[in-house]
Amino acid sequence: MFAAALFALATDQRNMLRIHRRHLRDATDPFQLPEVRFEELFRFKKEAAIVLLDEISPYMKNGQRTTFVPKALRMLSALHYFATGSFLRDVGQDFVCSLSKTMVSRSIKEVAHVIETELMCNYIKFPTTVDEQDAVKQIFYSATGFPGCIGAIDCTHVKIKKPAADIENCYINRKGLFSKNVQLICDYNLRILAGNARFGGSTHDAFIWENSLCKDFLERQYSLGANTSWLIGDSGYPLQPWLITPFRAPTKTGQTNFNFAHIRARNCVERLNGVLKKVFACLSHERGVLVKPDFAGAIINACLTLHNFRLQHRQSMPDTANANGNPSEVDFLEEDRPNDSLLQQGRTVRERIVRHYFN
C-alpha cells in the first residue's frame, strides 16, 4: 500500500510538472512587455515585429503537439540573439524566451534561413533601372556634392568560430582572427543595396568586388554606353570606370576638392558599418557570430535584410555621426597596372568629374 501510494504521488508530481511546463510556454508572451523593454531586447517595436512575423510565418514549420514552440517565440529568440550576440544558453534561459539551448539553436537556424531565402531578395535590391539610379544619384549629389554616385562600397569583418583545419587559412584576417569579410553597398540613407557574405577574412576587398554580381552588372551597363553612373570606394579598390576611388596624392585644387567630396559621400557606408554592429551585436567585434562559416553567412545575410526592414518601418537608429569606419585594405596601387585599359578609362572618368564639378 505504501509503495503504491508513493508511486501514485510521484506520477502526480510528474504530471503537474508536465502541465506546468506546457502552461509556462504558452503563457510566456514577450509581446506583453513594455514597448521600450521590447525594443531593447529585440531591436524592433511590437508593431514592426508583428509585421515581420506575418511575413516569415508562412515559411516556418507548423506543429501539432501541445509542447510545440509557437512561431512568435522562435522568431523572437532569434531576434534576441541577433540583437545581443549572447550565447545560446543565455538566450534560452532569459525570462522572456525560456527555451532550451537546442531549441534556441534550431530557432536561429530556421529564422535566419527563412529571412535569407524568402525576404532578402525583397528588401535588398540594387538599382538597375535609370529611374532607380537617378533617385540615388540625386540624394548623394544634394547631400555631398558628389555626382553620378549610385552607391558607396566597403567591406567589414565579422568574427566567426574557428573553421575546420583544412579551410581555416581562408578565414584568418590580417589581425589573426577568424572572420567573414562582408561586402556592403549602400545609398546615402544607409539602405543596403547589395551584400555579399560568401568570402572568408583572408580575402581582399578587391577580390570580392571582382567576383560580385554588381561588378558584372555595372561593367555590362558601361559597355552599353551608360557611363554616368558609378560606385565609390576607398583606395583598397581598383579604379575602374564604374568604381571611382580617390586620388592617392592630389596635386591640384580640383583633385583635393574631389577627395573631400568623395570622403563625404563615402562616409555613409562607414556609418552603416557602425549602425549594423550597434543594432545587431552578434556582428560586433566584441561578440561575433561564433558558428561555422556557412551558418554565419546566413545569420549575416539575415541581419542585413532586417536592417533594411527596420529602415522601411522607421525603427530608431543609433547615433553614428562620429563613426570612423574600419581600417581600409592595403592600397590598390595604380602604378602596378600600367597596361590596364580599365585603369586608363577609370582615370578618364575621374578627370572628367574633376573638370566638370570640382575645378
mmCIF file of C-alpha atoms in Angstrom:
data_model
loop_
_atom_site.group_PDB
_atom_site.id
_atom_site.type_symbol
_atom_site.label_atom_id
_atom_site.label_comp_id
_atom_site.label_asym_id
_atom_site.label_seq_id
_atom_site.Cartn_x
_atom_site.Cartn_y
_atom_site.Cartn_z
ATOM 1 C CA MET A 1 0.000 0.000 0.000
ATOM 2 C CA PHE A 2 2.726 2.415 0.988
ATOM 3 C CA ALA A 3 4.721 1.692 -2.181
ATOM 4 C CA ALA A 4 1.626 2.150 -4.328
ATOM 5 C CA ALA A 5 0.915 5.480 -2.640
ATOM 6 C CA LEU A 6 4.483 6.657 -3.283
ATOM 7 C CA PHE A 7 4.224 5.624 -6.929
ATOM 8 C CA ALA A 8 0.908 7.469 -7.316
ATOM 9 C CA LEU A 9 2.385 10.570 -5.676
ATOM 10 C CA ALA A 10 5.422 10.524 -7.989
ATOM 11 C CA THR A 11 3.153 10.114 -11.013
ATOM 12 C CA ASP A 12 1.035 13.083 -9.919
ATOM 13 C CA GLN A 13 4.148 15.218 -9.463
ATOM 14 C CA ARG A 14 5.407 14.359 -12.953
ATOM 15 C CA ASN A 15 2.023 15.194 -14.446
ATOM 16 C CA MET A 16 1.925 18.504 -12.588
ATOM 17 C CA LEU A 17 5.409 19.387 -13.826
ATOM 18 C CA ARG A 18 4.458 18.477 -17.391
ATOM 19 C CA ILE A 19 1.291 20.562 -17.196
ATOM 20 C CA HIS A 20 3.202 23.440 -15.610
ATOM 21 C CA ARG A 21 5.813 23.316 -18.377
ATOM 22 C CA ARG A 22 3.196 23.434 -21.094
ATOM 23 C CA HIS A 23 1.341 26.241 -19.389
ATOM 24 C CA LEU A 24 4.546 28.247 -18.860
ATOM 25 C CA ARG A 25 5.492 28.100 -22.537
ATOM 26 C CA ASP A 26 2.099 29.158 -23.765
ATOM 27 C CA ALA A 27 1.839 31.951 -21.213
ATOM 28 C CA THR A 28 5.296 33.389 -21.902
ATOM 29 C CA ASP A 29 4.320 36.196 -24.222
ATOM 30 C CA PRO A 30 7.118 38.727 -24.890
ATOM 31 C CA PHE A 31 4.568 40.960 -26.626
ATOM 32 C CA GLN A 32 3.207 41.778 -23.150
ATOM 33 C CA LEU A 33 6.447 43.569 -22.280
ATOM 34 C CA PRO A 34 6.523 47.375 -22.187
ATOM 35 C CA GLU A 35 7.339 48.875 -25.600
ATOM 36 C CA VAL A 36 10.708 50.290 -24.523
ATOM 37 C CA ARG A 37 11.856 46.987 -22.993
ATOM 38 C CA PHE A 38 10.625 45.044 -26.025
ATOM 39 C CA GLU A 39 12.622 47.245 -28.414
ATOM 40 C CA GLU A 40 15.691 46.981 -26.197
ATOM 41 C CA LEU A 41 15.569 43.176 -26.273
ATOM 42 C CA PHE A 42 14.621 42.612 -29.912
ATOM 43 C CA ARG A 43 15.534 45.873 -31.758
ATOM 44 C CA PHE A 44 12.001 46.168 -33.136
ATOM 45 C CA LYS A 45 8.867 47.889 -31.966
ATOM 46 C CA LYS A 46 5.978 45.493 -31.381
ATOM 47 C CA GLU A 47 4.062 46.625 -34.446
ATOM 48 C CA ALA A 48 7.051 46.036 -36.747
ATOM 49 C CA ALA A 49 7.767 42.665 -35.103
ATOM 50 C CA ILE A 50 4.196 41.554 -35.787
ATOM 51 C CA VAL A 51 4.572 42.562 -39.449
ATOM 52 C CA LEU A 52 7.824 40.584 -39.644
ATOM 53 C CA LEU A 53 6.151 37.571 -38.058
ATOM 54 C CA ASP A 54 3.351 37.752 -40.616
ATOM 55 C CA GLU A 55 5.914 37.771 -43.443
ATOM 56 C CA ILE A 56 8.029 34.830 -42.273
ATOM 57 C CA SER A 57 5.289 32.752 -40.648
ATOM 58 C CA PRO A 58 4.151 31.007 -43.879
ATOM 59 C CA TYR A 59 7.688 29.626 -44.330
ATOM 60 C CA MET A 60 8.178 28.397 -40.741
ATOM 61 C CA LYS A 61 7.428 24.892 -39.553
ATOM 62 C CA ASN A 62 3.996 24.067 -38.165
ATOM 63 C CA GLY A 63 3.432 21.653 -35.312
ATOM 64 C CA GLN A 64 0.553 19.669 -33.823
ATOM 65 C CA ARG A 65 1.931 18.783 -30.384
ATOM 66 C CA THR A 66 0.867 20.932 -27.448
ATOM 67 C CA THR A 67 4.534 21.371 -26.483
ATOM 68 C CA PHE A 68 5.454 22.752 -29.927
ATOM 69 C CA VAL A 69 7.123 26.149 -29.540
ATOM 70 C CA PRO A 70 4.982 28.916 -31.083
ATOM 71 C CA LYS A 71 6.344 30.689 -34.144
ATOM 72 C CA ALA A 72 6.400 34.031 -32.325
ATOM 73 C CA LEU A 73 8.701 32.674 -29.609
ATOM 74 C CA ARG A 74 11.000 31.065 -32.166
ATOM 75 C CA MET A 75 11.261 34.301 -34.134
ATOM 76 C CA LEU A 76 11.828 36.426 -31.029
ATOM 77 C CA SER A 77 14.500 34.104 -29.649
ATOM 78 C CA ALA A 78 16.371 34.513 -32.952
ATOM 79 C CA LEU A 79 15.915 38.300 -32.906
ATOM 80 C CA HIS A 80 17.152 38.380 -29.303
ATOM 81 C CA TYR A 81 20.305 36.520 -30.353
ATOM 82 C CA PHE A 82 20.862 38.857 -33.325
ATOM 83 C CA ALA A 83 20.383 41.871 -31.040
ATOM 84 C CA THR A 84 22.605 40.777 -28.166
ATOM 85 C CA GLY A 85 25.037 38.243 -29.590
ATOM 86 C CA SER A 86 24.668 36.320 -26.315
ATOM 87 C CA PHE A 87 25.465 32.639 -26.119
ATOM 88 C CA LEU A 88 22.558 30.377 -26.979
ATOM 89 C CA ARG A 89 22.209 29.173 -23.380
ATOM 90 C CA ASP A 90 21.900 32.765 -22.154
ATOM 91 C CA VAL A 91 19.179 33.490 -24.688
ATOM 92 C CA GLY A 92 17.276 30.329 -23.788
ATOM 93 C CA GLN A 93 17.492 30.976 -20.037
ATOM 94 C CA ASP A 94 16.264 34.539 -20.397
ATOM 95 C CA PHE A 95 12.968 35.020 -18.583
ATOM 96 C CA VAL A 96 11.469 36.344 -21.833
ATOM 97 C CA CYS A 97 12.323 33.358 -24.050
ATOM 98 C CA SER A 98 12.526 30.313 -21.800
ATOM 99 C CA LEU A 99 13.790 27.738 -24.278
ATOM 100 C CA SER A 100 16.444 25.063 -24.239
ATOM 101 C CA LYS A 101 19.797 25.727 -25.874
ATOM 102 C CA THR A 102 18.940 23.209 -28.597
ATOM 103 C CA MET A 103 15.627 24.907 -29.307
ATOM 104 C CA VAL A 104 17.273 28.335 -29.491
ATOM 105 C CA SER A 105 19.832 26.990 -31.966
ATOM 106 C CA ARG A 106 17.092 25.468 -34.125
ATOM 107 C CA SER A 107 15.089 28.679 -33.997
ATOM 108 C CA ILE A 108 18.040 30.803 -35.104
ATOM 109 C CA LYS A 109 18.787 28.450 -37.991
ATOM 110 C CA GLU A 110 15.160 28.376 -39.095
ATOM 111 C CA VAL A 111 14.586 32.136 -38.877
ATOM 112 C CA ALA A 112 17.928 33.036 -40.481
ATOM 113 C CA HIS A 113 17.287 30.596 -43.338
ATOM 114 C CA VAL A 114 13.751 31.904 -43.965
ATOM 115 C CA ILE A 115 14.865 35.541 -43.954
ATOM 116 C CA GLU A 116 17.845 34.815 -46.221
ATOM 117 C CA THR A 117 15.935 32.757 -48.777
ATOM 118 C CA GLU A 118 12.488 34.394 -48.748
ATOM 119 C CA LEU A 119 12.870 38.025 -47.625
ATOM 120 C CA MET A 120 16.368 39.105 -48.649
ATOM 121 C CA CYS A 121 15.581 39.487 -52.348
ATOM 122 C CA ASN A 122 12.573 41.673 -51.465
ATOM 123 C CA TYR A 123 14.379 44.053 -49.128
ATOM 124 C CA ILE A 124 17.878 44.276 -50.631
ATOM 125 C CA LYS A 125 17.771 45.444 -54.242
ATOM 126 C CA PHE A 126 20.472 47.042 -56.361
ATOM 127 C CA PRO A 127 19.268 49.978 -58.507
ATOM 128 C CA THR A 128 19.183 48.654 -62.066
ATOM 129 C CA THR A 129 16.788 50.987 -63.870
ATOM 130 C CA VAL A 130 17.504 54.555 -64.928
ATOM 131 C CA ASP A 131 14.852 55.948 -62.580
ATOM 132 C CA GLU A 132 16.172 54.000 -59.586
ATOM 133 C CA GLN A 133 19.739 55.086 -60.254
ATOM 134 C CA ASP A 134 18.751 58.723 -60.799
ATOM 135 C CA ALA A 135 16.933 58.789 -57.454
ATOM 136 C CA VAL A 136 20.036 57.531 -55.613
ATOM 137 C CA LYS A 137 22.316 59.934 -57.519
ATOM 138 C CA GLN A 138 20.141 62.934 -56.679
ATOM 139 C CA ILE A 139 20.302 62.231 -52.938
ATOM 140 C CA PHE A 140 24.070 61.770 -52.998
ATOM 141 C CA TYR A 141 24.602 64.964 -55.001
ATOM 142 C CA SER A 142 22.251 67.060 -52.865
ATOM 143 C CA ALA A 143 23.872 65.898 -49.626
ATOM 144 C CA THR A 144 27.558 65.772 -50.575
ATOM 145 C CA GLY A 145 28.060 67.437 -53.949
ATOM 146 C CA PHE A 146 29.438 64.249 -55.478
ATOM 147 C CA PRO A 147 27.856 63.493 -58.889
ATOM 148 C CA GLY A 148 26.823 60.233 -60.540
ATOM 149 C CA CYS A 149 27.091 58.089 -57.400
ATOM 150 C CA ILE A 150 24.660 55.158 -57.150
ATOM 151 C CA GLY A 151 26.204 53.675 -54.012
ATOM 152 C CA ALA A 152 29.184 53.500 -51.675
ATOM 153 C CA ILE A 153 31.080 50.233 -51.252
ATOM 154 C CA ASP A 154 33.184 48.848 -48.416
ATOM 155 C CA CYS A 155 33.886 45.602 -46.606
ATOM 156 C CA THR A 156 33.676 44.815 -42.914
ATOM 157 C CA HIS A 157 34.902 41.824 -40.931
ATOM 158 C CA VAL A 158 32.590 39.726 -38.747
ATOM 159 C CA LYS A 159 34.250 37.360 -36.291
ATOM 160 C CA ILE A 160 33.269 33.684 -36.561
ATOM 161 C CA LYS A 161 34.066 30.376 -34.874
ATOM 162 C CA LYS A 162 37.328 28.675 -35.841
ATOM 163 C CA PRO A 163 36.622 26.645 -39.026
ATOM 164 C CA ALA A 164 37.878 23.153 -39.820
ATOM 165 C CA ALA A 165 41.656 22.855 -40.074
ATOM 166 C CA ASP A 166 41.664 22.236 -43.830
ATOM 167 C CA ILE A 167 39.949 25.573 -44.584
ATOM 168 C CA GLU A 168 40.927 27.763 -41.637
ATOM 169 C CA ASN A 169 43.573 29.584 -43.707
ATOM 170 C CA CYS A 170 40.745 31.064 -45.810
ATOM 171 C CA TYR A 171 39.266 32.785 -42.764
ATOM 172 C CA ILE A 172 42.272 34.266 -40.935
ATOM 173 C CA ASN A 173 42.222 38.034 -41.401
ATOM 174 C CA ARG A 174 45.137 40.445 -41.112
ATOM 175 C CA LYS A 175 44.561 40.742 -37.350
ATOM 176 C CA GLY A 176 44.950 36.995 -36.891
ATOM 177 C CA LEU A 177 41.252 36.421 -36.149
ATOM 178 C CA PHE A 178 38.810 34.119 -37.906
ATOM 179 C CA SER A 179 36.211 36.166 -39.740
ATOM 180 C CA LYS A 180 33.949 36.661 -42.721
ATOM 181 C CA ASN A 181 34.793 39.608 -44.986
ATOM 182 C CA VAL A 182 31.377 41.058 -45.836
ATOM 183 C CA GLN A 183 30.969 43.393 -48.813
ATOM 184 C CA LEU A 184 28.367 46.134 -48.396
ATOM 185 C CA ILE A 185 26.960 48.637 -50.890
ATOM 186 C CA CYS A 186 24.561 51.290 -49.594
ATOM 187 C CA ASP A 187 22.917 54.556 -50.582
ATOM 188 C CA TYR A 188 23.267 57.828 -48.693
ATOM 189 C CA ASN A 189 20.329 56.969 -46.392
ATOM 190 C CA LEU A 190 22.108 53.760 -45.247
ATOM 191 C CA ARG A 191 19.789 51.498 -47.206
ATOM 192 C CA ILE A 192 21.713 48.380 -48.192
ATOM 193 C CA LEU A 193 21.697 47.899 -51.961
ATOM 194 C CA ALA A 194 23.804 44.718 -52.027
ATOM 195 C CA GLY A 195 25.530 42.422 -49.555
ATOM 196 C CA ASN A 196 27.997 39.579 -50.014
ATOM 197 C CA ALA A 197 28.906 37.325 -47.070
ATOM 198 C CA ARG A 198 30.418 34.456 -49.065
ATOM 199 C CA PHE A 199 34.124 35.103 -48.518
ATOM 200 C CA GLY A 200 36.491 34.484 -45.630
ATOM 201 C CA GLY A 201 38.539 37.034 -43.737
ATOM 202 C CA SER A 202 41.722 36.356 -45.705
ATOM 203 C CA THR A 203 40.087 37.552 -48.934
ATOM 204 C CA HIS A 204 40.988 41.045 -50.143
ATOM 205 C CA ASP A 205 38.188 43.559 -50.699
ATOM 206 C CA ALA A 206 39.183 43.937 -54.348
ATOM 207 C CA PHE A 207 38.900 40.184 -54.992
ATOM 208 C CA ILE A 208 35.382 40.118 -53.542
ATOM 209 C CA TRP A 209 34.457 43.041 -55.788
ATOM 210 C CA GLU A 210 35.886 41.406 -58.913
ATOM 211 C CA ASN A 211 33.740 38.335 -58.245
ATOM 212 C CA SER A 212 30.499 40.160 -57.436
ATOM 213 C CA LEU A 213 27.316 40.327 -59.483
ATOM 214 C CA CYS A 214 27.151 44.095 -59.048
ATOM 215 C CA LYS A 215 30.507 44.495 -60.793
ATOM 216 C CA ASP A 216 29.296 42.328 -63.680
ATOM 217 C CA PHE A 217 26.127 44.391 -63.994
ATOM 218 C CA LEU A 218 27.934 47.757 -63.961
ATOM 219 C CA GLU A 219 30.518 46.531 -66.452
ATOM 220 C CA ARG A 220 27.760 45.341 -68.785
ATOM 221 C CA GLN A 221 25.901 48.632 -68.348
ATOM 222 C CA TYR A 222 29.074 50.592 -69.172
ATOM 223 C CA SER A 223 29.655 48.530 -72.312
ATOM 224 C CA LEU A 224 26.167 49.546 -73.483
ATOM 225 C CA GLY A 225 27.054 53.234 -73.224
ATOM 226 C CA ALA A 226 25.783 54.110 -69.732
ATOM 227 C CA ASN A 227 28.895 55.924 -68.483
ATOM 228 C CA THR A 228 27.433 58.413 -65.997
ATOM 229 C CA SER A 229 26.798 56.075 -63.047
ATOM 230 C CA TRP A 230 29.372 54.617 -60.663
ATOM 231 C CA LEU A 231 30.049 53.377 -57.168
ATOM 232 C CA ILE A 232 32.609 55.000 -54.891
ATOM 233 C CA GLY A 233 35.134 53.101 -52.790
ATOM 234 C CA ASP A 234 38.350 53.652 -50.870
ATOM 235 C CA SER A 235 41.850 53.066 -52.213
ATOM 236 C CA GLY A 236 41.618 49.378 -51.372
ATOM 237 C CA TYR A 237 39.651 49.005 -54.606
ATOM 238 C CA PRO A 238 40.899 49.285 -58.203
ATOM 239 C CA LEU A 239 39.977 52.433 -60.106
ATOM 240 C CA GLN A 240 37.501 51.490 -62.847
ATOM 241 C CA PRO A 241 35.030 53.457 -64.985
ATOM 242 C CA TRP A 242 32.187 52.182 -62.761
ATOM 243 C CA LEU A 243 34.103 52.282 -59.436
ATOM 244 C CA ILE A 244 35.648 55.629 -58.571
ATOM 245 C CA THR A 245 38.400 55.809 -55.940
ATOM 246 C CA PRO A 246 40.155 58.903 -54.503
ATOM 247 C CA PHE A 247 43.428 60.408 -55.721
ATOM 248 C CA ARG A 248 46.253 58.892 -53.683
ATOM 249 C CA ALA A 249 48.398 62.031 -53.923
ATOM 250 C CA PRO A 250 46.358 65.017 -55.145
ATOM 251 C CA THR A 251 48.477 67.739 -56.736
ATOM 252 C CA LYS A 252 45.791 70.186 -57.871
ATOM 253 C CA THR A 253 42.998 72.062 -56.133
ATOM 254 C CA GLY A 254 40.353 70.245 -58.167
ATOM 255 C CA GLN A 255 41.745 66.867 -57.115
ATOM 256 C CA THR A 256 41.756 67.926 -53.457
ATOM 257 C CA ASN A 257 38.163 69.150 -53.700
ATOM 258 C CA PHE A 258 37.255 65.866 -55.371
ATOM 259 C CA ASN A 259 38.792 63.889 -52.496
ATOM 260 C CA PHE A 260 36.921 65.896 -49.857
ATOM 261 C CA ALA A 261 33.586 65.322 -51.628
ATOM 262 C CA HIS A 262 34.477 61.657 -52.096
ATOM 263 C CA ILE A 263 35.078 61.294 -48.356
ATOM 264 C CA ARG A 264 31.775 62.978 -47.514
ATOM 265 C CA ALA A 265 29.881 60.727 -49.903
ATOM 266 C CA ARG A 266 31.614 57.531 -48.824
ATOM 267 C CA ASN A 267 31.044 58.230 -45.139
ATOM 268 C CA CYS A 268 27.578 56.668 -45.410
ATOM 269 C CA VAL A 269 28.993 53.149 -45.722
ATOM 270 C CA GLU A 270 31.228 53.795 -42.712
ATOM 271 C CA ARG A 271 28.152 54.835 -40.739
ATOM 272 C CA LEU A 272 26.313 51.759 -41.986
ATOM 273 C CA ASN A 273 29.007 49.513 -40.515
ATOM 274 C CA GLY A 274 28.591 51.273 -37.180
ATOM 275 C CA VAL A 275 24.802 51.002 -37.228
ATOM 276 C CA LEU A 276 24.842 47.302 -38.093
ATOM 277 C CA LYS A 277 27.189 46.425 -35.250
ATOM 278 C CA LYS A 278 25.316 48.525 -32.707
ATOM 279 C CA VAL A 279 21.865 47.245 -33.619
ATOM 280 C CA PHE A 280 22.932 43.624 -34.184
ATOM 281 C CA ALA A 281 25.561 42.942 -31.538
ATOM 282 C CA CYS A 282 26.192 39.464 -32.942
ATOM 283 C CA LEU A 283 28.078 41.235 -35.763
ATOM 284 C CA SER A 284 30.241 43.325 -33.426
ATOM 285 C CA HIS A 285 33.950 42.774 -32.813
ATOM 286 C CA GLU A 286 33.282 42.024 -29.131
ATOM 287 C CA ARG A 287 30.773 39.237 -29.805
ATOM 288 C CA GLY A 288 30.963 37.805 -33.300
ATOM 289 C CA VAL A 289 28.888 35.093 -34.940
ATOM 290 C CA LEU A 290 30.595 32.158 -33.263
ATOM 291 C CA VAL A 291 29.264 29.435 -35.532
ATOM 292 C CA LYS A 292 30.514 27.607 -38.619
ATOM 293 C CA PRO A 293 31.150 29.734 -41.763
ATOM 294 C CA ASP A 294 28.065 28.641 -43.744
ATOM 295 C CA PHE A 295 25.707 29.257 -40.845
ATOM 296 C CA ALA A 296 27.498 32.540 -40.094
ATOM 297 C CA GLY A 297 26.800 33.700 -43.657
ATOM 298 C CA ALA A 298 23.077 33.021 -43.232
ATOM 299 C CA ILE A 299 22.969 34.975 -39.961
ATOM 300 C CA ILE A 300 24.859 37.913 -41.511
ATOM 301 C CA ASN A 301 22.514 37.997 -44.514
ATOM 302 C CA ALA A 302 19.519 37.872 -42.175
ATOM 303 C CA CYS A 303 20.862 40.863 -40.227
ATOM 304 C CA LEU A 304 21.442 42.832 -43.436
ATOM 305 C CA THR A 305 17.864 42.121 -44.500
ATOM 306 C CA LEU A 306 16.492 43.059 -41.087
ATOM 307 C CA HIS A 307 18.410 46.350 -41.248
ATOM 308 C CA ASN A 308 16.526 47.343 -44.414
ATOM 309 C CA PHE A 309 13.296 46.081 -42.846
ATOM 310 C CA ARG A 310 13.941 48.373 -39.875
ATOM 311 C CA LEU A 311 14.567 51.324 -42.192
ATOM 312 C CA GLN A 312 11.373 50.676 -44.115
ATOM 313 C CA HIS A 313 9.364 50.527 -40.892
ATOM 314 C CA ARG A 314 11.052 53.608 -39.417
ATOM 315 C CA GLN A 315 12.652 51.941 -36.405
ATOM 316 C CA SER A 316 15.031 54.019 -34.285
ATOM 317 C CA MET A 317 18.688 54.064 -35.355
ATOM 318 C CA PRO A 318 21.742 54.568 -33.111
ATOM 319 C CA ASP A 319 23.851 57.697 -33.451
ATOM 320 C CA THR A 320 26.933 57.029 -35.578
ATOM 321 C CA ALA A 321 27.797 60.604 -36.537
ATOM 322 C CA ASN A 322 31.369 60.153 -35.321
ATOM 323 C CA ALA A 323 31.934 56.730 -36.842
ATOM 324 C CA ASN A 324 35.385 56.430 -38.381
ATOM 325 C CA GLY A 325 34.774 53.094 -40.033
ATOM 326 C CA ASN A 326 37.215 50.233 -40.396
ATOM 327 C CA PRO A 327 40.832 50.480 -41.492
ATOM 328 C CA SER A 328 40.954 50.113 -45.265
ATOM 329 C CA GLU A 329 42.724 47.281 -47.000
ATOM 330 C CA VAL A 330 46.182 47.776 -48.467
ATOM 331 C CA ASP A 331 46.039 50.367 -51.232
ATOM 332 C CA PHE A 332 45.408 49.043 -54.722
ATOM 333 C CA LEU A 333 48.314 50.821 -56.407
ATOM 334 C CA GLU A 334 47.576 52.254 -59.825
ATOM 335 C CA GLU A 335 51.272 52.065 -60.677
ATOM 336 C CA ASP A 336 51.015 48.263 -60.584
ATOM 337 C CA ARG A 337 48.567 48.315 -63.516
ATOM 338 C CA PRO A 338 50.457 50.178 -66.264
ATOM 339 C CA ASN A 339 48.783 48.350 -69.161
ATOM 340 C CA ASP A 340 45.313 48.079 -67.654
ATOM 341 C CA SER A 341 42.812 49.592 -70.100
ATOM 342 C CA LEU A 342 40.130 49.791 -67.396
ATOM 343 C CA LEU A 343 42.505 51.868 -65.279
ATOM 344 C CA GLN A 344 43.014 54.308 -68.121
ATOM 345 C CA GLN A 345 39.247 54.547 -68.691
ATOM 346 C CA GLY A 346 38.732 55.000 -64.946
ATOM 347 C CA ARG A 347 41.238 57.854 -64.883
ATOM 348 C CA THR A 348 39.443 59.480 -67.801
ATOM 349 C CA VAL A 349 36.108 59.308 -65.976
ATOM 350 C CA ARG A 350 37.626 60.624 -62.741
ATOM 351 C CA GLU A 351 39.335 63.537 -64.508
ATOM 352 C CA ARG A 352 36.054 64.372 -66.243
ATOM 353 C CA ILE A 353 34.316 64.543 -62.871
ATOM 354 C CA VAL A 354 37.031 66.865 -61.520
ATOM 355 C CA ARG A 355 36.896 69.096 -64.590
ATOM 356 C CA HIS A 356 33.101 69.457 -64.576
ATOM 357 C CA TYR A 357 32.397 69.687 -60.822
ATOM 358 C CA PHE A 358 35.468 70.487 -58.726
ATOM 359 C CA ASN A 359 37.704 72.942 -60.597
#
